[in-house]
Tab-separated table of C-alpha atoms and ligand atoms in Angstrom:
chain	number	residue	atom	x	y	z
A	141	UNK	CA	10.609	-9.668	-18.067
A	142	UNK	CA	8.734	-6.737	-19.716
A	143	UNK	CA	8.220	-4.033	-17.360
A	144	UNK	CA	4.499	-3.059	-18.464
A	145	UNK	CA	3.220	-6.554	-17.335
A	146	UNK	CA	0.624	-6.053	-14.370
A	147	UNK	CA	1.919	-7.842	-11.152
A	148	UNK	CA	-0.628	-8.579	-8.578
A	149	UNK	CA	0.709	-9.245	-4.876
A	150	UNK	CA	-1.887	-10.952	-2.489
A	151	UNK	CA	-1.051	-9.736	1.034
A	152	UNK	CA	0.342	-6.641	2.430
A	153	UNK	CA	2.634	-8.471	5.204
A	154	UNK	CA	6.491	-8.143	5.539
A	155	UNK	CA	7.128	-10.456	2.411
A	156	UNK	CA	4.570	-8.770	0.137
A	157	UNK	CA	5.627	-5.165	0.807
A	158	UNK	CA	9.224	-5.836	0.408
A	159	UNK	CA	8.587	-7.634	-3.125
A	160	UNK	CA	6.120	-4.632	-4.292
A	161	UNK	CA	8.659	-2.061	-3.169
A	162	UNK	CA	11.652	-3.937	-4.870
A	163	UNK	CA	9.483	-4.573	-8.094
A	164	UNK	CA	8.627	-1.115	-8.312
A	165	UNK	CA	12.108	0.059	-8.079
A	166	UNK	CA	13.120	-2.286	-10.815
A	167	UNK	CA	10.360	-0.438	-13.101
A	168	UNK	CA	7.508	-2.921	-12.827
A	169	UNK	CA	3.756	-1.815	-12.435
A	170	UNK	CA	2.735	-3.647	-8.970
A	171	UNK	CA	-0.625	-3.710	-7.001
A	172	UNK	CA	-0.945	-5.071	-3.602
A	173	UNK	CA	-4.036	-6.568	-2.473
A	174	UNK	CA	-4.620	-6.815	1.639
A	175	UNK	CA	-7.655	-8.185	3.115
A	176	UNK	CA	-7.352	-6.139	6.299
A	177	UNK	CA	-9.265	-2.731	6.301
A	178	UNK	CA	-6.028	-0.762	7.506
A	179	UNK	CA	-2.833	-1.688	9.014
A	180	UNK	CA	-3.144	-2.272	12.836
A	181	UNK	CA	-0.256	-1.703	15.215
A	182	UNK	CA	-0.275	-5.263	16.517
A	183	UNK	CA	1.586	-5.467	20.045
A	184	UNK	CA	4.511	-7.268	18.639
A	185	UNK	CA	8.241	-6.518	18.109
A	186	UNK	CA	10.722	-8.259	15.574
A	187	UNK	CA	14.369	-8.682	15.246
A	188	UNK	CA	15.832	-7.458	11.950
A	189	UNK	CA	18.940	-9.336	11.309
A	190	UNK	CA	21.802	-7.929	8.974
A	191	UNK	CA	20.470	-10.156	6.058
A	192	UNK	CA	17.211	-8.177	6.358
A	193	UNK	CA	18.975	-4.912	6.790
A	194	UNK	CA	20.900	-5.211	3.486
A	195	UNK	CA	17.304	-5.831	1.593
A	196	UNK	CA	15.979	-2.825	3.619
A	197	UNK	CA	19.068	-0.920	2.409
A	198	UNK	CA	18.103	-1.532	-1.568
A	199	UNK	CA	14.419	-0.115	-0.376
A	200	UNK	CA	16.132	2.959	0.747
A	201	UNK	CA	14.677	2.601	4.479
A	202	UNK	CA	17.716	0.929	6.233
A	203	UNK	CA	18.539	4.215	7.769
A	204	UNK	CA	15.118	5.276	8.798
A	205	UNK	CA	14.950	1.862	10.654
A	206	UNK	CA	18.384	1.989	12.402
A	207	UNK	CA	17.464	5.575	13.556
A	208	UNK	CA	14.210	4.092	15.294
A	209	UNK	CA	15.372	0.635	15.993
A	210	UNK	CA	16.833	-0.627	19.402
A	211	UNK	CA	20.624	-1.653	18.603
A	212	UNK	CA	21.068	-4.492	21.213
A	213	UNK	CA	24.789	-4.860	22.290
A	214	UNK	CA	24.499	-8.490	22.010
A	215	UNK	CA	22.213	-11.505	21.664
A	216	UNK	CA	22.497	-13.327	25.073
A	217	UNK	CA	21.169	-17.059	25.950
A	218	UNK	CA	20.749	-17.974	29.530
A	219	UNK	CA	19.743	-20.883	31.446
A	220	UNK	CA	16.194	-20.519	32.658
A	221	UNK	CA	16.972	-21.387	36.459
A	222	UNK	CA	20.275	-20.332	37.032
A	223	UNK	CA	20.798	-17.561	34.661
A	224	UNK	CA	24.024	-19.111	33.317
A	225	UNK	CA	25.154	-17.410	30.099
A	226	UNK	CA	24.786	-20.291	27.501
A	227	UNK	CA	26.131	-18.061	24.637
A	228	UNK	CA	26.635	-14.413	23.735
A	229	UNK	CA	26.787	-13.032	20.342
A	230	UNK	CA	28.005	-9.249	20.458
A	231	UNK	CA	27.004	-6.739	18.235
A	232	UNK	CA	29.742	-4.254	18.092
A	233	UNK	CA	30.818	-2.069	15.029
A	234	UNK	CA	33.276	-4.886	13.832
A	235	UNK	CA	30.586	-7.229	13.775
A	236	UNK	CA	28.210	-5.153	12.003
A	237	UNK	CA	31.144	-4.522	9.429
A	238	UNK	CA	31.588	-8.456	9.377
A	239	UNK	CA	28.089	-8.940	8.740
A	240	UNK	CA	27.223	-6.206	6.487
A	241	UNK	CA	24.728	-4.363	8.273
A	242	UNK	CA	23.088	-3.790	11.713
A	243	UNK	CA	21.022	-6.162	13.993
A	244	UNK	CA	18.203	-4.102	15.151
A	245	UNK	CA	14.960	-4.685	17.056
A	246	UNK	CA	11.800	-2.725	16.318
A	247	UNK	CA	7.948	-2.556	16.734
A	248	UNK	CA	6.296	-4.311	13.925
A	249	UNK	CA	3.684	-1.471	13.466
A	250	UNK	CA	6.774	0.883	12.921
A	251	UNK	CA	8.392	-1.583	10.490
A	252	UNK	CA	5.139	-1.738	8.456
A	253	UNK	CA	4.873	2.035	8.525
A	254	UNK	CA	8.542	2.656	7.062
A	255	UNK	CA	7.660	-0.471	4.492
A	256	UNK	CA	4.846	1.589	3.317
A	257	UNK	CA	6.746	4.761	2.766
A	258	UNK	CA	8.780	2.975	0.317
A	259	UNK	CA	6.011	2.069	-2.075
A	260	UNK	CA	4.272	4.183	-4.736
A	261	UNK	CA	1.335	5.936	-3.277
A	262	UNK	CA	-1.872	3.911	-3.591
A	263	UNK	CA	-0.153	0.617	-4.231
A	264	UNK	CA	-2.056	-1.214	-1.376
A	265	UNK	CA	-5.644	-2.115	-2.042
A	266	UNK	CA	-6.970	-2.590	1.503
A	267	UNK	CA	-10.224	-4.514	2.247
A	268	UNK	CA	-9.434	-6.946	-0.729
A	269	UNK	CA	-9.594	-10.369	0.753
A	270	UNK	CA	-9.008	-12.967	-2.056
A	271	UNK	CA	-11.605	-15.061	-2.796
A	272	UNK	CA	-10.977	-17.241	-6.066
A	273	UNK	CA	-8.456	-17.247	-8.701
A	274	UNK	CA	-7.979	-18.715	-12.326
A	275	UNK	CA	-5.644	-18.618	-14.876
A	276	UNK	CA	-6.914	-18.281	-18.475
A	277	UNK	CA	-4.548	-17.853	-21.705
A	278	UNK	CA	-1.979	-16.343	-19.426
A	279	UNK	CA	-4.122	-13.813	-17.649
A	280	UNK	CA	-5.008	-14.461	-14.008
A	281	UNK	CA	-8.412	-13.490	-12.848
A	282	UNK	CA	-8.819	-12.417	-9.058
A	283	UNK	CA	-12.147	-12.369	-7.099
A	284	UNK	CA	-12.096	-10.495	-3.904
A	285	UNK	CA	-14.816	-11.192	-1.055
A	286	UNK	CA	-16.072	-7.510	-1.541
A	287	UNK	CA	-17.244	-8.304	-4.795
A	288	UNK	CA	-14.316	-6.617	-6.778
A	289	UNK	CA	-12.477	-8.304	-9.527
A	290	UNK	CA	-9.173	-7.914	-11.294
A	291	UNK	CA	-6.670	-9.220	-13.701
A	292	UNK	CA	-2.786	-9.648	-13.568
A	293	UNK	CA	-0.365	-11.082	-15.822
A	294	UNK	CA	1.641	-12.358	-12.644
A	295	UNK	CA	0.406	-13.124	-9.337
A	296	UNK	CA	2.498	-13.330	-6.311
A	297	UNK	CA	1.169	-15.340	-3.344
A	298	UNK	CA	2.430	-13.426	-0.085
A	299	UNK	CA	-0.755	-14.309	1.986
A	300	UNK	CA	0.958	-15.913	4.877
A	301	UNK	CA	0.401	-19.316	6.609
A	302	UNK	CA	-3.418	-19.736	5.929
A	303	UNK	CA	-2.467	-18.630	2.236
A	304	UNK	CA	-5.528	-18.688	-0.110
A	305	UNK	CA	-3.152	-18.710	-3.496
A	306	UNK	CA	-1.356	-21.882	-1.676
A	307	UNK	CA	-4.660	-23.610	-1.858
A	308	UNK	CA	-5.033	-22.744	-5.440
A	309	UNK	CA	-1.679	-24.127	-6.209
A	310	UNK	CA	-1.527	-27.013	-4.014
A	311	UNK	CA	-4.980	-28.010	-2.705
A	312	UNK	CA	-6.432	-27.664	0.794
A	313	UNK	CA	-4.193	-28.328	3.735
A	314	UNK	CA	-3.886	-27.038	7.443
A	315	UNK	CA	-1.052	-25.803	8.621
A	316	UNK	CA	0.685	-28.083	11.369
A	317	UNK	CA	0.129	-27.189	14.846
A	318	UNK	CA	3.319	-27.334	16.598
A	319	UNK	CA	1.741	-27.991	20.032
A	320	UNK	CA	3.217	-24.898	21.147
A	321	UNK	CA	1.818	-21.102	21.696
A	322	UNK	CA	3.879	-17.813	21.876
A	323	UNK	CA	2.827	-15.587	24.735
A	324	UNK	CA	3.305	-11.795	23.516
A	325	UNK	CA	3.261	-8.950	25.687
A	326	UNK	CA	4.437	-5.047	25.097
A	327	UNK	CA	4.653	-2.938	28.158
A	328	UNK	CA	6.178	0.216	29.580
A	329	UNK	CA	9.664	-0.232	30.625
A	330	UNK	CA	8.919	1.755	34.001
A	331	UNK	CA	6.930	-1.164	35.091
A	332	UNK	CA	10.174	-2.932	35.820
A	333	UNK	CA	10.877	-0.466	38.586
A	334	UNK	CA	14.210	-0.115	37.519
A	335	UNK	CA	15.222	-3.742	36.781
A	336	UNK	CA	17.937	-3.694	34.182
A	337	UNK	CA	17.499	-6.122	31.259
A	338	UNK	CA	20.097	-6.807	28.712
A	339	UNK	CA	18.966	-5.610	25.257
A	340	UNK	CA	18.305	-8.850	23.868
A	341	UNK	CA	18.055	-11.905	26.130
A	342	UNK	CA	16.655	-15.564	25.428
A	343	UNK	CA	15.949	-17.586	28.574
A	344	UNK	CA	16.030	-21.376	27.666
A	345	UNK	CA	13.917	-23.764	29.563
A	346	UNK	CA	13.166	-27.542	29.235
A	347	UNK	CA	10.465	-27.310	26.532
A	348	UNK	CA	9.724	-23.780	26.698
A	349	UNK	CA	11.764	-20.488	26.403
A	350	UNK	CA	11.058	-16.597	26.556
A	351	UNK	CA	12.875	-14.018	24.853
A	352	UNK	CA	13.000	-10.347	26.437
A	353	UNK	CA	14.165	-7.122	24.595
A	354	UNK	CA	13.596	-3.366	24.225
A	355	UNK	CA	12.025	-2.301	21.023
A	356	UNK	CA	13.089	1.284	20.629
A	357	UNK	CA	15.962	3.201	21.201
A	358	UNK	CA	14.347	5.186	23.965
A	359	UNK	CA	13.896	1.813	25.871
A	360	UNK	CA	10.674	2.844	26.952
A	361	UNK	CA	8.969	-0.141	25.850
A	362	UNK	CA	9.790	-3.864	26.598
A	363	UNK	CA	8.603	-6.795	24.537
A	364	UNK	CA	8.515	-10.408	25.801
A	365	UNK	CA	7.643	-13.416	23.427
A	366	UNK	CA	7.678	-17.005	24.607
A	367	UNK	CA	7.169	-20.470	23.370
A	368	UNK	CA	5.354	-22.857	25.975
A	369	UNK	CA	3.563	-26.273	25.102
A	370	UNK	CA	-0.218	-25.891	25.038
A	371	UNK	CA	-2.137	-29.172	23.874
A	372	UNK	CA	-4.338	-28.000	21.458
A	373	UNK	CA	-5.403	-24.780	19.339
A	374	UNK	CA	-9.137	-25.023	18.413
A	375	UNK	CA	-10.112	-21.279	18.008
A	376	UNK	CA	-10.236	-19.723	14.401
A	377	UNK	CA	-8.427	-16.640	15.761
A	378	UNK	CA	-4.846	-16.012	15.175
A	379	UNK	CA	-4.774	-15.013	18.714
A	380	UNK	CA	-6.461	-15.003	22.167
A	381	UNK	CA	-5.874	-12.930	25.373
A	382	UNK	CA	-4.152	-14.921	27.887
A	383	UNK	CA	-4.918	-15.109	31.443
A	384	UNK	CA	-2.183	-13.267	33.251
A	385	UNK	CA	-1.929	-15.801	36.305
A	386	UNK	CA	-1.671	-18.881	33.685
A	387	UNK	CA	1.172	-16.630	31.643
A	388	UNK	CA	3.098	-16.064	35.135
A	389	UNK	CA	2.559	-19.607	36.322
A	390	UNK	CA	4.172	-21.141	32.685
A	391	UNK	CA	7.655	-19.714	34.124
A	392	UNK	CA	7.469	-20.969	37.717
A	393	UNK	CA	11.023	-22.073	38.849
A	394	UNK	CA	12.518	-19.371	36.274
A	395	UNK	CA	15.291	-17.328	37.508
A	396	UNK	CA	14.258	-14.394	39.757
A	397	UNK	CA	15.196	-11.586	37.206
A	398	UNK	CA	13.111	-13.217	34.382
A	399	UNK	CA	10.195	-13.712	36.806
A	400	UNK	CA	10.146	-10.107	37.534
A	401	UNK	CA	9.659	-9.269	34.055
A	402	UNK	CA	6.849	-11.701	33.360
A	403	UNK	CA	4.987	-10.423	36.444
A	404	UNK	CA	5.242	-6.937	35.170
A	405	UNK	CA	3.217	-7.481	31.880
A	406	UNK	CA	-0.127	-6.141	32.457
A	407	UNK	CA	-1.472	-7.757	29.456
A	408	UNK	CA	-0.777	-11.013	27.575
A	409	UNK	CA	-1.691	-12.791	24.290
A	410	UNK	CA	-1.231	-16.128	23.150
A	411	UNK	CA	-0.549	-17.283	19.701
A	412	UNK	CA	-0.409	-20.416	17.898
A	413	UNK	CA	2.500	-21.803	16.430
A	414	UNK	CA	1.923	-23.407	13.078
A	415	UNK	CA	4.300	-24.568	10.557
A	416	UNK	CA	4.189	-27.162	7.277
A	417	UNK	CA	6.477	-29.774	5.903
A	418	UNK	CA	8.474	-28.366	3.178
A	419	UNK	CA	7.130	-28.543	-0.425
A	420	UNK	CA	9.055	-28.654	-3.586
A	421	UNK	CA	6.492	-26.668	-5.844
A	422	UNK	CA	6.244	-22.829	-5.165
A	423	UNK	CA	4.656	-22.012	-8.614
A	424	UNK	CA	2.443	-22.796	-11.555
A	425	UNK	CA	1.871	-21.083	-14.763
A	426	UNK	CA	1.905	-17.341	-13.800
A	427	UNK	CA	1.344	-17.546	-10.096
A	428	UNK	CA	4.121	-18.091	-7.429
A	429	UNK	CA	4.297	-18.060	-3.521
A	430	UNK	CA	6.649	-16.434	-0.980
A	431	UNK	CA	7.275	-16.137	2.590
A	432	UNK	CA	5.119	-18.103	5.207
A	433	UNK	CA	2.720	-19.020	1.975
A	434	UNK	CA	5.157	-21.582	0.823
A	435	UNK	CA	7.240	-22.330	3.890
A	436	UNK	CA	5.796	-21.245	7.439
A	437	UNK	CA	8.524	-21.663	10.076
A	438	UNK	CA	8.487	-21.990	13.678
A	439	UNK	CA	9.622	-18.479	14.939
A	440	UNK	CA	12.731	-20.049	16.870
A	441	UNK	CA	15.320	-18.524	14.667
A	442	UNK	CA	13.335	-15.325	14.492
A	443	UNK	CA	13.868	-15.772	10.907
A	444	UNK	CA	10.184	-16.190	9.412
A	445	UNK	CA	9.754	-12.711	8.044
A	446	UNK	CA	13.630	-12.719	7.271
A	447	UNK	CA	12.983	-15.519	4.831
A	448	UNK	CA	9.960	-13.918	3.313
A	449	UNK	CA	12.018	-10.720	2.952
A	450	UNK	CA	14.882	-12.610	1.372
A	451	UNK	CA	12.385	-14.564	-0.960
A	452	UNK	CA	10.799	-11.110	-2.276
A	453	UNK	CA	14.410	-9.777	-2.990
A	454	UNK	CA	15.606	-12.769	-4.906
A	455	UNK	CA	12.027	-13.135	-6.679
A	456	UNK	CA	12.149	-9.479	-7.794
A	457	UNK	CA	15.795	-10.173	-9.141
A	458	UNK	CA	14.513	-13.292	-11.185
A	459	UNK	CA	11.570	-11.320	-12.531
A	460	UNK	CA	13.842	-8.414	-13.520
A	461	UNK	CA	16.800	-10.145	-15.116
A	462	UNK	CA	15.886	-13.962	-15.976
A	463	UNK	CA	13.612	-15.819	-18.245
A	464	UNK	CA	13.276	-12.754	-20.807
A	465	UNK	CA	9.356	-13.223	-20.760
A	466	UNK	CA	9.131	-16.611	-19.593
A	467	UNK	CA	8.063	-16.685	-15.941
A	468	UNK	CA	8.369	-20.299	-15.683
A	469	UNK	CA	12.283	-19.810	-16.054
A	470	UNK	CA	12.093	-16.923	-13.547
A	471	UNK	CA	10.259	-19.100	-10.920
A	472	UNK	CA	12.527	-22.141	-11.609
A	473	UNK	CA	15.457	-19.841	-10.696
A	474	UNK	CA	13.901	-18.320	-7.834
A	475	UNK	CA	12.942	-21.742	-6.234
A	476	UNK	CA	16.227	-23.197	-7.035
A	477	UNK	CA	18.022	-20.327	-5.297
A	478	UNK	CA	15.749	-19.768	-2.401
A	479	UNK	CA	14.765	-23.647	-1.210
A	480	UNK	CA	18.016	-24.947	0.062
A	481	UNK	CA	18.120	-21.866	2.585
A	482	UNK	CA	14.543	-21.794	3.684
A	483	UNK	CA	14.832	-25.611	4.177
A	484	UNK	CA	17.805	-25.343	6.372
A	485	UNK	CA	16.142	-22.423	8.314
A	486	UNK	CA	13.212	-24.785	8.781
A	487	UNK	CA	15.113	-27.622	10.003
A	488	UNK	CA	16.978	-25.326	12.738
A	489	UNK	CA	14.002	-23.698	13.688
A	490	UNK	CA	12.001	-27.218	14.198
A	491	UNK	CA	15.079	-28.354	16.256
A	492	UNK	CA	15.345	-25.007	18.139
A	493	UNK	CA	19.023	-24.847	18.700
A	494	UNK	CA	19.722	-21.585	17.313
A	495	UNK	CA	21.902	-19.479	19.644
A	496	UNK	CA	21.594	-22.202	22.300
A	497	UNK	CA	25.241	-22.548	22.565
A	498	UNK	CA	28.195	-21.559	20.576
A	499	UNK	CA	26.883	-20.874	17.068
A	500	UNK	CA	28.486	-19.508	13.844
A	501	UNK	CA	25.822	-17.102	12.366
A	502	UNK	CA	27.823	-16.105	9.220
A	503	UNK	CA	25.818	-18.136	6.800
A	504	UNK	CA	22.456	-16.394	8.004
A	505	UNK	CA	23.836	-13.057	8.411
A	506	UNK	CA	26.183	-12.184	5.999
A	507	UNK	CA	24.072	-13.345	2.974
A	508	UNK	CA	22.735	-10.434	0.628
A	509	UNK	CA	19.788	-11.716	-1.357
A	510	UNK	CA	20.092	-8.643	-3.458
A	511	UNK	CA	23.734	-9.331	-4.447
A	512	UNK	CA	24.181	-13.011	-3.917
A	513	UNK	CA	25.084	-14.861	-7.457
A	514	UNK	CA	21.946	-16.393	-8.762
A	515	UNK	CA	22.660	-20.235	-9.661
A	516	UNK	CA	20.750	-21.909	-12.771
A	517	UNK	CA	18.470	-24.417	-11.205
A	518	UNK	CA	20.784	-27.186	-12.229
A	519	UNK	CA	23.802	-25.724	-10.355
A	520	UNK	CA	21.799	-24.521	-7.161
B	602	FAD	P1	2.386	-12.288	6.700
B	602	FAD	O1	3.358	-11.593	7.538
B	602	FAD	O2	1.629	-13.160	7.348
B	602	FAD	O3	1.580	-11.574	5.779
B	602	FAD	C1	0.342	-12.179	5.127
B	602	FAD	C2	-0.482	-11.060	4.696
B	602	FAD	O4	-1.539	-11.452	3.611
B	602	FAD	C3	-1.086	-10.356	5.851
B	602	FAD	O5	-1.417	-8.979	5.692
B	602	FAD	C4	-2.659	-11.070	5.709
B	602	FAD	O6	-3.608	-10.084	6.559
B	602	FAD	C5	-2.758	-10.880	4.385
B	602	FAD	N1	-3.876	-12.114	3.853
B	602	FAD	C6	-3.917	-13.218	4.050
B	602	FAD	N2	-4.910	-13.998	3.502
B	602	FAD	C7	-5.216	-12.838	2.542
B	602	FAD	C8	-6.299	-13.180	1.501
B	602	FAD	N3	-7.335	-14.205	1.144
B	602	FAD	N4	-6.335	-11.968	0.586
B	602	FAD	C9	-5.576	-10.910	0.864
B	602	FAD	N5	-4.921	-10.794	1.866
B	602	FAD	C10	-4.400	-11.863	2.535
B	602	FAD	N6	10.105	-13.427	11.959
B	602	FAD	C11	11.164	-12.658	11.957
B	602	FAD	O7	12.022	-12.701	11.006
B	602	FAD	N7	11.667	-12.142	13.132
B	602	FAD	C12	11.200	-12.326	14.466
B	602	FAD	O8	11.705	-11.688	15.363
B	602	FAD	C13	9.798	-12.875	14.335
B	602	FAD	N8	9.287	-13.164	15.611
B	602	FAD	C14	7.947	-13.898	15.433
B	602	FAD	C15	7.207	-14.146	16.670
B	602	FAD	C16	6.191	-14.932	16.496
B	602	FAD	C17	5.380	-15.194	17.816
B	602	FAD	C18	5.545	-15.581	15.577
B	602	FAD	C19	4.363	-16.358	15.612
B	602	FAD	C20	6.034	-15.184	14.191
B	602	FAD	C21	7.640	-14.447	14.321
B	602	FAD	N9	8.303	-14.183	12.942
B	602	FAD	C22	9.624	-13.611	13.096
B	602	FAD	C23	7.543	-14.912	11.734
B	602	FAD	C24	7.029	-14.046	10.948
B	602	FAD	O9	5.957	-13.110	11.751
B	602	FAD	C25	6.620	-14.427	9.904
B	602	FAD	O10	7.181	-15.516	9.195
B	602	FAD	C26	6.340	-13.415	8.716
B	602	FAD	O11	5.359	-12.351	9.125
B	602	FAD	C27	5.737	-13.877	7.387
B	602	FAD	O12	5.744	-12.822	6.487
B	602	FAD	P2	4.618	-13.099	5.172
B	602	FAD	O13	4.695	-11.880	4.518
B	602	FAD	O14	4.949	-14.515	4.358
B	602	FAD	O15	3.160	-13.347	5.634
């Protein structure tokens, strides 16, 4: 693709930021439009698995992240009541070498900040919520709620589970509520009163689960994130505060060690878990989707952001190297190379079986989105 085309990315989430950074490295001009007025440091952690860290390497920020992130010694699955270890995947240097990168936990706010440092200054236009778009004669016209307008030769919809760009491509359809909410809490490790926790532990209950991990190398902050049945979600908000007693009650009967962690959380929020059925159309004309905009996943493999980031890496390669000046060809390679993998992650996430028992993670962690050979659509 010619490097002087104008590319607009809608959404400065993890997928949009990664894509913009990689496209700029390939010599493209990119502007990111984000609805929020600024990045906010929401209280949440994130796992960055080796497949993600390999993309971060291409953005030049792998070392910064490994310096600030926590390196768990293992991912440990434990039975909710007895605490029996069901599976343990160690992250020692031999495994890191095998996967090709480290597995780390970081605060999402820190990750965003580091990603922003990988972009050209002024790339993100904040306060720009996309309202409408239209493609005429190969140019996409964008209109924002703040009254601003813009034109682009290519538009990448990285605007998340309630994507406006997806609506433009596929029509309006609400995401599917899974019947579960995720509790999230971040609090000082000092509140555990000396209780030692393994760096990254998932407690598996009957129909519910909860993960506990430290978020920084200093181990001064603990993050918990759960999945608990919750009949309906009617609020338009993406999260709500959660009553602390209700949160504690949700883990009644769990192992005393876990109950002590849960009881230490001073403030808790509650997030609805949504997903969508897979679709086989991710683009039309000069507009393409990535990440949650095309395949929102339940967060039970901790791979939603990972898939958005990998999508960005493969899309950037397709635009740089495939189809000459024909976006349709580049987009068809991109979708053909990504859909089998995102569909597989979606199936496992819905089943919620990842790491529940002995699991071979090679197909997920050894993948390098920046180097994997790209297959032609008829071969993929
Ligand atoms: P988003 O991160 O949602 O970004 C979309 C961006 O677009 C936002 O900044 C939004 O403000 C902006 N936007 C939306 N609409 C507009 C508009 N009209 N105009 C302009 N901007 C707009 N994934 C992992 O890989 N590891 C984990 O450990 C993990 N844990 C999770 C825990 C929970 C509880 C949940 C709910 C999810 C978790 N995920 C995890 C999944 C992950 O958060 C998402 O899959 C990921 O953020 C998707 O990235 P994205 O860039 O596609 O979309």
